[in-house]
Coordinates of C-alpha atoms and ligand atoms in Angstrom, one line a residue:
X264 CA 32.7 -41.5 -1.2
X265 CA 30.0 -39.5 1.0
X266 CA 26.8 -38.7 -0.9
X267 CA 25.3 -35.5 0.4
X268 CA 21.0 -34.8 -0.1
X269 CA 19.8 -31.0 -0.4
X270 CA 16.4 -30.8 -0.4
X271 CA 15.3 -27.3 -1.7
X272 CA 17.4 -24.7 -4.0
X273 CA 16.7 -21.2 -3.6
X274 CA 19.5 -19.1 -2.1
X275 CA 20.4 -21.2 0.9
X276 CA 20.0 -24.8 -0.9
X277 CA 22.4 -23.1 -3.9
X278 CA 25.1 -21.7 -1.1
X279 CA 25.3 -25.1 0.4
X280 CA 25.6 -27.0 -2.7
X281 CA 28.2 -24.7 -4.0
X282 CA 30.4 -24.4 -0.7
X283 CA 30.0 -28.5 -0.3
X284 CA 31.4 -29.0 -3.8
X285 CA 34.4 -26.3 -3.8
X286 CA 35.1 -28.4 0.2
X287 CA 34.7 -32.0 -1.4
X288 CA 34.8 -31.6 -5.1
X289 CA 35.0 -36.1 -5.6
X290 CA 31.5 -35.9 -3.1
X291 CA 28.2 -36.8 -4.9
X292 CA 25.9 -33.9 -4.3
X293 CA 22.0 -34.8 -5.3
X294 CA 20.3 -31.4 -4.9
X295 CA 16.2 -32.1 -5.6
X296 CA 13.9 -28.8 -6.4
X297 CA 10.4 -28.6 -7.2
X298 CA 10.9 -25.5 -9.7
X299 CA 12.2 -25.6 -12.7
X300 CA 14.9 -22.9 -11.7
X301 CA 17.0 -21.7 -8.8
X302 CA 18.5 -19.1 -7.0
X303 CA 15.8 -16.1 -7.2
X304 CA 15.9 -13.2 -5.7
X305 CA 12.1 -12.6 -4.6
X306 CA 13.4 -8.8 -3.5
X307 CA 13.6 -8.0 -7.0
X308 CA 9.7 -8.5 -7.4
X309 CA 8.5 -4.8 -6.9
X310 CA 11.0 -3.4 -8.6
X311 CA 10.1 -5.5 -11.6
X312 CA 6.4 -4.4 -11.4
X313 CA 7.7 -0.8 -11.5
X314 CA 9.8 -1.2 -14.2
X315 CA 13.1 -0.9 -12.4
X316 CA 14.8 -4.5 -13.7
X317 CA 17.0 -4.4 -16.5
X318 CA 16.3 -8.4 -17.5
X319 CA 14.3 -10.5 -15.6
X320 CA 17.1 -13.6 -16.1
X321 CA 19.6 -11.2 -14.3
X322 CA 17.0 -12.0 -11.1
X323 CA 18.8 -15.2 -10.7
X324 CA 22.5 -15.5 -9.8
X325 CA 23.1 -19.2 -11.0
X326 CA 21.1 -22.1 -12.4
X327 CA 20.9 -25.9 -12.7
X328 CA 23.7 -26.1 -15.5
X329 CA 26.2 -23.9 -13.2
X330 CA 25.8 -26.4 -10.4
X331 CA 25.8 -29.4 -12.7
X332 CA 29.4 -27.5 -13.7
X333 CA 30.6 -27.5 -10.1
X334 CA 29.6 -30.8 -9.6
X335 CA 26.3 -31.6 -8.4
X336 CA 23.6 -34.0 -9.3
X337 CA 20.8 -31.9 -9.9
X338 CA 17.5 -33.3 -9.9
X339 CA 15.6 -30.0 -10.9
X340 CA 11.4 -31.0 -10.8
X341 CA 11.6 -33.2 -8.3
X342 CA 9.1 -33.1 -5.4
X343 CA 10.6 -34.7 -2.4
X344 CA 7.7 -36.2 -0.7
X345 CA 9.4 -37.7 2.7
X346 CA 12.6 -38.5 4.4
X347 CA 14.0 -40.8 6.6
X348 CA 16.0 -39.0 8.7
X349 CA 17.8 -41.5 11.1
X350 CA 17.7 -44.0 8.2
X351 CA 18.9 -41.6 5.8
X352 CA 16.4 -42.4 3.0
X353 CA 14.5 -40.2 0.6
X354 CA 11.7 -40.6 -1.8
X355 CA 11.6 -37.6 -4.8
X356 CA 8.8 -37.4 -7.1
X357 CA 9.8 -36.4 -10.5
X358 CA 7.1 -34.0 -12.1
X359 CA 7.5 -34.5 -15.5
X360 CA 7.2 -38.4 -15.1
X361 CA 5.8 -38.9 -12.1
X362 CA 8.1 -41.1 -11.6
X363 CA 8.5 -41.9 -7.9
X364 CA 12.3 -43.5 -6.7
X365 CA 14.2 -43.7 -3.6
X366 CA 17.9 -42.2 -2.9
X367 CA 19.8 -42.9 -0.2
X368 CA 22.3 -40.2 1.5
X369 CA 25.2 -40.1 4.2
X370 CA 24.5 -36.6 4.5
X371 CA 21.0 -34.7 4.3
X372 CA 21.0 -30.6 4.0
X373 CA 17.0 -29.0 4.4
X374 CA 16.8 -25.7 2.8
X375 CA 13.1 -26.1 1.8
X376 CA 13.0 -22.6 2.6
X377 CA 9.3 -20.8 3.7
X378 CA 5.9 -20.7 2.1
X379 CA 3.5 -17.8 2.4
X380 CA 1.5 -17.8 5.5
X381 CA -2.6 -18.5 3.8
X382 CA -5.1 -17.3 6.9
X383 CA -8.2 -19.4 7.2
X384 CA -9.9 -16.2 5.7
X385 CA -13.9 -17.0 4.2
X386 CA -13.0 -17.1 0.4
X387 CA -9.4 -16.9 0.3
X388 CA -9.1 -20.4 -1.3
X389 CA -11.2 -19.5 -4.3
X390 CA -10.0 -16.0 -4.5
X391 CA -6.4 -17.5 -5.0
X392 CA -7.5 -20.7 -7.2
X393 CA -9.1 -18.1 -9.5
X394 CA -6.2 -15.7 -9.4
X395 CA -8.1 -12.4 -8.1
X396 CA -5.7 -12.7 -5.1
X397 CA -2.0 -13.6 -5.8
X398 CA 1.0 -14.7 -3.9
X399 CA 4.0 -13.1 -4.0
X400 CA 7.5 -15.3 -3.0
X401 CA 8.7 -17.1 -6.1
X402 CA 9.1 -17.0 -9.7
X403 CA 6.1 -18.0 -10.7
X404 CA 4.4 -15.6 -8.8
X405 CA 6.6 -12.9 -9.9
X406 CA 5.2 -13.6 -13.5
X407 CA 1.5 -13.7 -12.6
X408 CA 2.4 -10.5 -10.8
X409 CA 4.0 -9.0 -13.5
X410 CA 1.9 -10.0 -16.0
X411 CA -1.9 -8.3 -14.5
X412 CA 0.2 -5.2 -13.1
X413 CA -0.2 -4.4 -17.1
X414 CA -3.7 -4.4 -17.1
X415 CA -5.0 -3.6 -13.3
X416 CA -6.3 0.1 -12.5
X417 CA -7.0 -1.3 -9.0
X418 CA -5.1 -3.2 -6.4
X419 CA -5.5 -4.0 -2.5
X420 CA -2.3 -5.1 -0.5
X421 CA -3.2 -7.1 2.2
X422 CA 0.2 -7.1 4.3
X423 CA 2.0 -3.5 5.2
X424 CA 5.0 -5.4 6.0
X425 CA 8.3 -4.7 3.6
X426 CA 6.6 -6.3 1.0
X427 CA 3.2 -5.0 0.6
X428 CA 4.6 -1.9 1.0
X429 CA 7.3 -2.7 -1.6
X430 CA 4.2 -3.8 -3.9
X431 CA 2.1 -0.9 -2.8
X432 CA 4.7 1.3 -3.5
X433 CA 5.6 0.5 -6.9
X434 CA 1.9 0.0 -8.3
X435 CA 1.4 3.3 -7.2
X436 CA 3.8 4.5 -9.0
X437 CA 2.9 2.7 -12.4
X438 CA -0.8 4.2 -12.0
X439 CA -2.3 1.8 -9.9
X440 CA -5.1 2.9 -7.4
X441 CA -3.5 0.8 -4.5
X442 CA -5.1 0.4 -1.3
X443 CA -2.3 -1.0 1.7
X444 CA -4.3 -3.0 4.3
X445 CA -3.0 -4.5 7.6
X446 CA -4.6 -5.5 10.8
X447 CA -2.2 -3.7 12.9
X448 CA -2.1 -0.1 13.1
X449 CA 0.8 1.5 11.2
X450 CA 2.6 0.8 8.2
X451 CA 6.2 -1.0 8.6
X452 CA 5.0 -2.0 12.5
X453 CA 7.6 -5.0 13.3
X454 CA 10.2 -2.9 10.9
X455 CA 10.3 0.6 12.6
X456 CA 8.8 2.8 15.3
X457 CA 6.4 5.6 14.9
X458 CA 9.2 8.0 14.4
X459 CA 9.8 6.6 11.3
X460 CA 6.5 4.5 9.8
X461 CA 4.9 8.0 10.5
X462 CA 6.7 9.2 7.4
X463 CA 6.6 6.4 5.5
X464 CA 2.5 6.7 6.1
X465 CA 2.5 10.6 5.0
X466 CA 4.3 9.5 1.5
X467 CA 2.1 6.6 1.1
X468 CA -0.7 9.4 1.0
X469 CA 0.8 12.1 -0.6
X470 CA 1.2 9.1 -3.0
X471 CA -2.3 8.5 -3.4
X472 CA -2.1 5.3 -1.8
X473 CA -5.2 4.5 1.0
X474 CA -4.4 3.3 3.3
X475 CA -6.5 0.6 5.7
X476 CA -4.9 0.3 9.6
X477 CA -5.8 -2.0 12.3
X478 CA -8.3 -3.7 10.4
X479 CA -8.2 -7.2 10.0
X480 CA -9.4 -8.9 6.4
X481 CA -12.5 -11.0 7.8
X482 CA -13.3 -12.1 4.0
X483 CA -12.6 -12.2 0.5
X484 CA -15.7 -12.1 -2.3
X485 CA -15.7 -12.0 -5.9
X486 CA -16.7 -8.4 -7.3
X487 CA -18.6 -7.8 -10.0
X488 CA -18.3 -4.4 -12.1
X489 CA -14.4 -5.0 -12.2
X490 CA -12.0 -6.0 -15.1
X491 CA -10.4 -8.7 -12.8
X492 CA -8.8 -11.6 -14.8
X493 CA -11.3 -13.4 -14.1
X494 CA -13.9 -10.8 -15.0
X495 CA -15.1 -10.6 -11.1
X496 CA -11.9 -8.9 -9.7
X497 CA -11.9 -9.0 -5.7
X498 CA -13.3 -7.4 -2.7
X499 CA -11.5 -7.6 0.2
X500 CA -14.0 -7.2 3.8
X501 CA -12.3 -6.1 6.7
X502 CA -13.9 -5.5 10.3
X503 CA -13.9 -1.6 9.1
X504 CA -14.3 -1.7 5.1
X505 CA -14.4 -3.7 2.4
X506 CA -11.9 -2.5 -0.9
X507 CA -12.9 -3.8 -4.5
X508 CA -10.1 -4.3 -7.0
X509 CA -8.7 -5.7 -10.1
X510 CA -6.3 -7.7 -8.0
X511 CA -5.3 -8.5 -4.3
X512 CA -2.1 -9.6 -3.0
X513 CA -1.6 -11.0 0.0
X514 CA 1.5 -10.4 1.5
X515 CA 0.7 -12.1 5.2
X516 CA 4.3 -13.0 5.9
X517 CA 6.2 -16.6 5.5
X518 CA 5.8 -20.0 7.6
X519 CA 9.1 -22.6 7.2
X520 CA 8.3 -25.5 5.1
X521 CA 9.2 -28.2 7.3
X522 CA 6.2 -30.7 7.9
X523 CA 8.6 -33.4 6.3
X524 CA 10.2 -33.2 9.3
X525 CA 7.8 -32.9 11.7
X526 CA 8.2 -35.3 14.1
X527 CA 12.1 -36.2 13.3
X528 CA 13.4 -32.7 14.0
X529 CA 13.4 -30.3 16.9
X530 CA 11.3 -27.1 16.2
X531 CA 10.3 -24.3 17.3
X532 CA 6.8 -23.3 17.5
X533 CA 6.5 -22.0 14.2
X534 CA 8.4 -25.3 12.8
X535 CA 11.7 -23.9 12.2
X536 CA 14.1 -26.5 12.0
X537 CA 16.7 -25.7 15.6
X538 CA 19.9 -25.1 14.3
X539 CA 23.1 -25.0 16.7
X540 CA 26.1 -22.7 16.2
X541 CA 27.2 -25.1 13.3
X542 CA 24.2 -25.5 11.5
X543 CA 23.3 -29.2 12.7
X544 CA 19.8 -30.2 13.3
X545 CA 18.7 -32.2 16.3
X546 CA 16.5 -35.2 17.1
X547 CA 13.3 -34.1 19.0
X548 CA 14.4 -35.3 22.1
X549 CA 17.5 -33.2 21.9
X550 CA 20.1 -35.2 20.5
X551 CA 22.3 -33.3 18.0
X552 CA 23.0 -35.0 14.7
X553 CA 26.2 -34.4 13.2
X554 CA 24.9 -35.5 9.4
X555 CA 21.7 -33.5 9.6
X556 CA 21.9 -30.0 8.3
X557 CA 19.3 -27.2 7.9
X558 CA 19.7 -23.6 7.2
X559 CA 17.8 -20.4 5.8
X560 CA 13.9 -20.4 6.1
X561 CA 13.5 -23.5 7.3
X562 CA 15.7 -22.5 10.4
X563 CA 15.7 -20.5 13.4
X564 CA 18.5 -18.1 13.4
X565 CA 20.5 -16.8 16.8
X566 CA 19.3 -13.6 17.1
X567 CA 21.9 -11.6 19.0
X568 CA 19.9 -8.6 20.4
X569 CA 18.5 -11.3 22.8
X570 CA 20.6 -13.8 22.7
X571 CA 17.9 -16.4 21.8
X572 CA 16.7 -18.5 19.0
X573 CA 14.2 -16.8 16.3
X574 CA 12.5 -17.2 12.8
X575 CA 13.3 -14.0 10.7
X576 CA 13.4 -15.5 7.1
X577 CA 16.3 -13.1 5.0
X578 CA 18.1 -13.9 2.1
X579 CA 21.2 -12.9 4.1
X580 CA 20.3 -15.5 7.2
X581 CA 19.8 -18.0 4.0
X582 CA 23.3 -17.1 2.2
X583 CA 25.1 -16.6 5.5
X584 CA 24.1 -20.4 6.9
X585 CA 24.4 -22.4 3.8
X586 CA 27.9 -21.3 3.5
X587 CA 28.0 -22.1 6.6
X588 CA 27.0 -26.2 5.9
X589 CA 29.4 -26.4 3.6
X590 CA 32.0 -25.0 6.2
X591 CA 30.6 -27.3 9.0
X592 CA 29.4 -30.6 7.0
X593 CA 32.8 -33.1 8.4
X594 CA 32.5 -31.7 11.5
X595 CA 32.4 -28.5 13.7
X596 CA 34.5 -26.1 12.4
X597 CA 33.1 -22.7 11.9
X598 CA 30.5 -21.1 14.4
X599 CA 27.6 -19.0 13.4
X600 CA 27.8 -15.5 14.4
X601 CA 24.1 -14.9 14.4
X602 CA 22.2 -12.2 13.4
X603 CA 20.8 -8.9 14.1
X604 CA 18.3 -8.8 11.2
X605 CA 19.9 -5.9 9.4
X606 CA 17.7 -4.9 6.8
X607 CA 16.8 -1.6 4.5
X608 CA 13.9 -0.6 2.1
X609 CA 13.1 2.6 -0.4
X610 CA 9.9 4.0 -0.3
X611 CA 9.4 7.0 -3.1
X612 CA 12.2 8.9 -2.0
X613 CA 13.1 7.7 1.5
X614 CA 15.7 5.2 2.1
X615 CA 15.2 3.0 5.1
X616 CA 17.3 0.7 7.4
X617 CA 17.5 -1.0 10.8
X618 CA 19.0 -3.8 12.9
X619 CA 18.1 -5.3 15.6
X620 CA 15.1 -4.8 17.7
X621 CA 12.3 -1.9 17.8
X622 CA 11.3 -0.7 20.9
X623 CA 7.6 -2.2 19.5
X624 CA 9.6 -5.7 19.0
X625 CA 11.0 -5.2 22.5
X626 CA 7.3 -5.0 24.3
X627 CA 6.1 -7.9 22.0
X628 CA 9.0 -10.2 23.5
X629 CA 7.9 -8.4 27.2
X630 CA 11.4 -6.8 27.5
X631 CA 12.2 -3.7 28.4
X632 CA 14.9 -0.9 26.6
X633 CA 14.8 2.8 25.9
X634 CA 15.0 4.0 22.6
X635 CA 16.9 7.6 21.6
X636 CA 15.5 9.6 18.8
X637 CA 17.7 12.2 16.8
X638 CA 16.8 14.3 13.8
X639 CA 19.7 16.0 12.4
X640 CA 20.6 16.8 8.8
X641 CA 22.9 14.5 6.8
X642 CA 25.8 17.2 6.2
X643 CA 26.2 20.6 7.6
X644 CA 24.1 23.3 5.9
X645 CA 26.9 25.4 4.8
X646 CA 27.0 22.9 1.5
X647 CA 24.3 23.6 -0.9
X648 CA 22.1 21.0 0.0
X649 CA 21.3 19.0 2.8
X650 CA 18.5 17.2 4.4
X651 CA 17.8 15.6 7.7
X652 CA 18.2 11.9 9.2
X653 CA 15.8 10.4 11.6
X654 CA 18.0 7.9 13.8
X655 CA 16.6 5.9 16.4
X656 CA 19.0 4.1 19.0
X657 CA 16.9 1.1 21.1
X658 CA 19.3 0.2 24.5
X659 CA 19.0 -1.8 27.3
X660 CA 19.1 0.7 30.6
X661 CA 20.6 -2.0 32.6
X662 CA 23.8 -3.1 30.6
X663 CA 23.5 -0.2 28.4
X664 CA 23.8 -2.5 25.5
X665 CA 22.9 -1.6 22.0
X666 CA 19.7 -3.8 20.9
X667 CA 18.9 -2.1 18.0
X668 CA 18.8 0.9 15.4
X669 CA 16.5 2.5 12.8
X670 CA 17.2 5.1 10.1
X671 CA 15.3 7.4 7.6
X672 CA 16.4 10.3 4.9
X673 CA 15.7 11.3 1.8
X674 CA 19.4 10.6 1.3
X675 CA 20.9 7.0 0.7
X676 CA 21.6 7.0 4.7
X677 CA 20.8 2.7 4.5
X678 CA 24.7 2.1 5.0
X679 CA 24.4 3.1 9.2
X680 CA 21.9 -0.1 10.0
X681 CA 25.2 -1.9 8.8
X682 CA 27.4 0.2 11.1
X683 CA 25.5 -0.8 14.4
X684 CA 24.7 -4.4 13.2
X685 CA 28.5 -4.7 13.3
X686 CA 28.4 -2.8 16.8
X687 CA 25.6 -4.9 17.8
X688 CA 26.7 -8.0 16.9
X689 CA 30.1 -6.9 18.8
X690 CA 28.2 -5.8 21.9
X691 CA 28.9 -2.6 21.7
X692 CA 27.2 -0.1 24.7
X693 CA 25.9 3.6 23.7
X694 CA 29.2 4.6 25.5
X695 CA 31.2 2.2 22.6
X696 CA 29.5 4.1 19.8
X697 CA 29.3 6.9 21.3
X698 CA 33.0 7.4 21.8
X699 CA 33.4 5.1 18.1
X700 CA 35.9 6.8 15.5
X701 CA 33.3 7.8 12.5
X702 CA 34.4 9.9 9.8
X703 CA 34.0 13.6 9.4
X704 CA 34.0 14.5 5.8
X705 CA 31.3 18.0 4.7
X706 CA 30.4 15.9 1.4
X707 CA 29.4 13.2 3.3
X708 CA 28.7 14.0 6.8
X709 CA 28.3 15.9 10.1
X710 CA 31.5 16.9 12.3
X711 CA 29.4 14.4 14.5
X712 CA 28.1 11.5 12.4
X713 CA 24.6 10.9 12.9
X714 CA 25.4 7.5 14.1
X715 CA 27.4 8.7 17.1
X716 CA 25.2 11.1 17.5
X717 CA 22.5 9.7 18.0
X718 CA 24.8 7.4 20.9
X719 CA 25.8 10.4 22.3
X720 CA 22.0 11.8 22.8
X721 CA 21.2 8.4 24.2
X722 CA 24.7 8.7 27.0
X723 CA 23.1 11.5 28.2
X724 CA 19.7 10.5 28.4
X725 CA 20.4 7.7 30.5
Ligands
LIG893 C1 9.0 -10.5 -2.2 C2 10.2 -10.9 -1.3 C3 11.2 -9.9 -1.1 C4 12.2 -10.2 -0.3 N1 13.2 -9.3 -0.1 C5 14.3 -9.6 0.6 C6 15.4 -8.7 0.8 O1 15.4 -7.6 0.2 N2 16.4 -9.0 1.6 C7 16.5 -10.2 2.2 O2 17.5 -10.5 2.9 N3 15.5 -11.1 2.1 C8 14.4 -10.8 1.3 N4 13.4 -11.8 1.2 C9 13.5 -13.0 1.9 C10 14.3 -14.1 1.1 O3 13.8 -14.2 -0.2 C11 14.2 -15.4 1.8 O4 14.7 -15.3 3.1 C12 15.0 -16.4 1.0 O5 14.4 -16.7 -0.2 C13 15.2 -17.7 1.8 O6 15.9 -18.6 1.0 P1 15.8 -20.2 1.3 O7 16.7 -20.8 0.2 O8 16.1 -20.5 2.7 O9 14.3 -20.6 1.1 P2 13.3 -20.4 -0.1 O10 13.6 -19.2 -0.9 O11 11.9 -20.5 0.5 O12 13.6 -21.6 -1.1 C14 13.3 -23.0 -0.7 C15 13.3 -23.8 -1.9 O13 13.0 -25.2 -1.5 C16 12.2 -25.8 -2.5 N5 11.4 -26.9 -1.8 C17 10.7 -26.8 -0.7 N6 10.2 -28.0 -0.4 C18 10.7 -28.9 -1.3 C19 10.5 -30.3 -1.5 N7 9.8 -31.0 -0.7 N8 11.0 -30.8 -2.6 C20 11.8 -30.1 -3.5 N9 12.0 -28.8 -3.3 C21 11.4 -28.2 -2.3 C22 11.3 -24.6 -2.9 O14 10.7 -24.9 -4.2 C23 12.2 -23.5 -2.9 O15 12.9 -23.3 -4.2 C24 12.3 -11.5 0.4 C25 11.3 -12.4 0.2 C26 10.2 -12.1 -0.7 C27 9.2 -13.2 -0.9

């Protein structure tokens, strides 16, 4: 009998646990969460603020009992304060008790996930002890959200990534005065290029939403004159402003939660847990263990537009690889195909998506590509409406490789990031998708598809 440890249970610890069990049904699976739940889906957030979720519950896909049903051992509450890695030994606090005891595993899977990144900001600590600035990642936070977006007038969103503009996005619309702050200069910046956050920034305004660029939040003070919860609200200093509110958010983007591995695993910079092609950890000094699993936000993914390892925290990398453990957990048996990143948003009435690098991601990782832009309607202009498509193709001028691609409409366009994530991930050149069999159809699309388009424009660029 093999007894298998998952420490953490969001989306990745719940896809392990569930592929494990349906692979080994007689194993014993102990699966150890802090929260009192599993399985949420953070994305649904925003749209919950906005009043776009039907039921809260529905934000979760399964739950303790449903993995007790399958098989596992859950130990929901329980704080797993270290591990013994080589000696394959764990110690789990249980909150309700605080009852400490040791468990001991053959097999040990770490999806402890991410935790907001917290700058050393002057008066962040007391801003977010006395809840004038709020996280937003997990359930909990979605309620303290949810709960002073009924009262606020005023909010700042610290964070212009997808979601502080998410956030930003919806309070506006529920009557908030929202202010959208970020240190670097456009909205969306390690999402799209300028062709495409440049519209996103003119419907933040025509929105009402201020917005704060290239201005870093130096400090956080307490306001007075606000209805905060606290009766204080926030003010948020920057190096070119400072923005009083009923509420802050800080949406500064997500670190892995590894430290009880530090020292036992291999890392990347950042902490990320290394992962190889079958989701197995390593020893810091390089030595793969074949019992020691990690997967989602506590590790790197393969990022295929450069071929290298990378931390881009997705519910998708998270579902993809904890399948994956359960695939992998006897021994290697199905590789990893990696990951281009492929991701979409809606902002008011523009649907987003991309895969893959930006040409701003590109100079960041001191590469070099070209990038194609194209703006062409949707559907030819003989039909009674129409409207256009901004697609931007980023390739390597060398191998003529697709790296990555970004789209924008006012129609539900987010369907073509999918498209050349699949030709990414493939390796397809511009000439592949250029010459690539896309449909023709008036309801739906050009005689030439945006998508080839757009590869076509690139072909004779280069
Ligand atoms: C607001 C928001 C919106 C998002 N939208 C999208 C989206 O639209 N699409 C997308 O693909 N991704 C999205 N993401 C990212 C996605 O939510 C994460 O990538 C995903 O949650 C990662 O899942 P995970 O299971 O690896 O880690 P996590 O979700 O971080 O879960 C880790 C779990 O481990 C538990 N844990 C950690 N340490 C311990 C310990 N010592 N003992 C016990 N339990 C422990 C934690 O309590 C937690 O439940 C969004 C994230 C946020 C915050």
């Amino acid at each position: 009998m093999t007894t298998v440890a998952i420490v953490g249970c969001t989306h990745a610890g719940t896809f392990a646990a569930t592929s494990i069990l349906q692979h080994h049904p007689d194993w014993t699976v102990h699966v150890f969460e802090r929260n009192d739940s599993l399985s949420f889906l953070s994305c649904g957030i925003a749209l919950w603020v906005g009043d776009h979720v039907s039921d809260p519950k529905r934000m979760f896909y399964s739950s303790p009992a449903a993995l007790a049903e399958a098989g596992a051992t859950m130990h929901m509450r329980h704080d797993v304060l270290g591990v013994d890695v080589t000696g394959k030994t764990l110690t789990a606090k249980d909150l309700e008790t605080g009852e400490t005891t040791d468990y001991a595993f053959d097999k040990l899977v770490v999806t402890t996930g991410s935790a907001p990144v917290i700058p050393p900001i002057d008066g962040l600590d007391a801003a977010l002890e006395n809840g004038a600035v709020m996280l937003c990642k997990n359930w909990g936070h979605a309620l303290a959200i949810k709960e002073r977006a009924k009262s606020a007038k005023t909010a700042v969103v610290i964070g212009a990534g997808y979601i502080g503009a998410e956030l930003a996005e919806q309070f506006s619309d529920i009557g908030v005065k929202t202010t959208l702050v970020d240190a670097l200069p456009r909205v969306l910046a390690n999402n799209f290029d300028a062709a495409i956050s440049d519209q996103v920034e003119q419907a933040f305004s025509d929105h009402g939403v201020t917005l704060a660029l290239g201005q870093k939040v130096v400090a956080f003070r307490p306001a007075s004159g606000s209805d905060g919860a606290d009766g204080s609200g926030v003010t948020v200093v920057t190096e070119r402003g400072e923005y009083t509110a009923d509420v802050a958010i800080l949406g500064a983007g997500f670190r892995p939660n590894t430290a009880l591995f530090a020292d036992q695993l291999a890392t990347i910079g950042n902490g990320a847990i290394i992962v190889d092609d079958y989701m197995r950890a390593s020893l810091t000094d390089g030595t793969v263990l074949n019992d020691v699993f990690a997967a989602g936000d506590s590790a790197t993914v393969h990022y295929n537009p450069t071929g290298k390892d990378d931390y881009i925290p997705l519910a998708t990398n998270a579902v993809r690889q904890g399948l994956l453990v359960g695939e992998n957990i006897v021994a290697p048996t199905k590789r990893y195909l990696g990951t281009q990143a492929t991701s979409a948003v809606q902002l008011y009435d523009l649907a987003m998506s991309a895969t893959g690098l930006t040409l701003g991601g590109v100079e960041r990782r001191g590469l070099t590509a070209r990038s194609t832009t194209l703006v062409q309607d949707y559907r030819p202009d003989f039909m009674l409406t129409t409207t256009p498509v901004t697609a931007t193709l980023v390739w390597d001028p060398d191998t003529r490789r697709i790296l990555g691609a970004q789209f924008l409409s006012k129609h539900d366009i987010s369907q073509a990031a999918n498209v050349v994530s699949v030709a990414i991930q493939a390796g397809f050149t511009i000439d592949d998708l250029a010459g690539a069999d896309l449909f023709f159809q008036p309801n739906f699309s050009q005689p030439v598809n945006f998508v080839g388009a757009v590869a076509i424009q690139a072909v004779a660029e280069s």
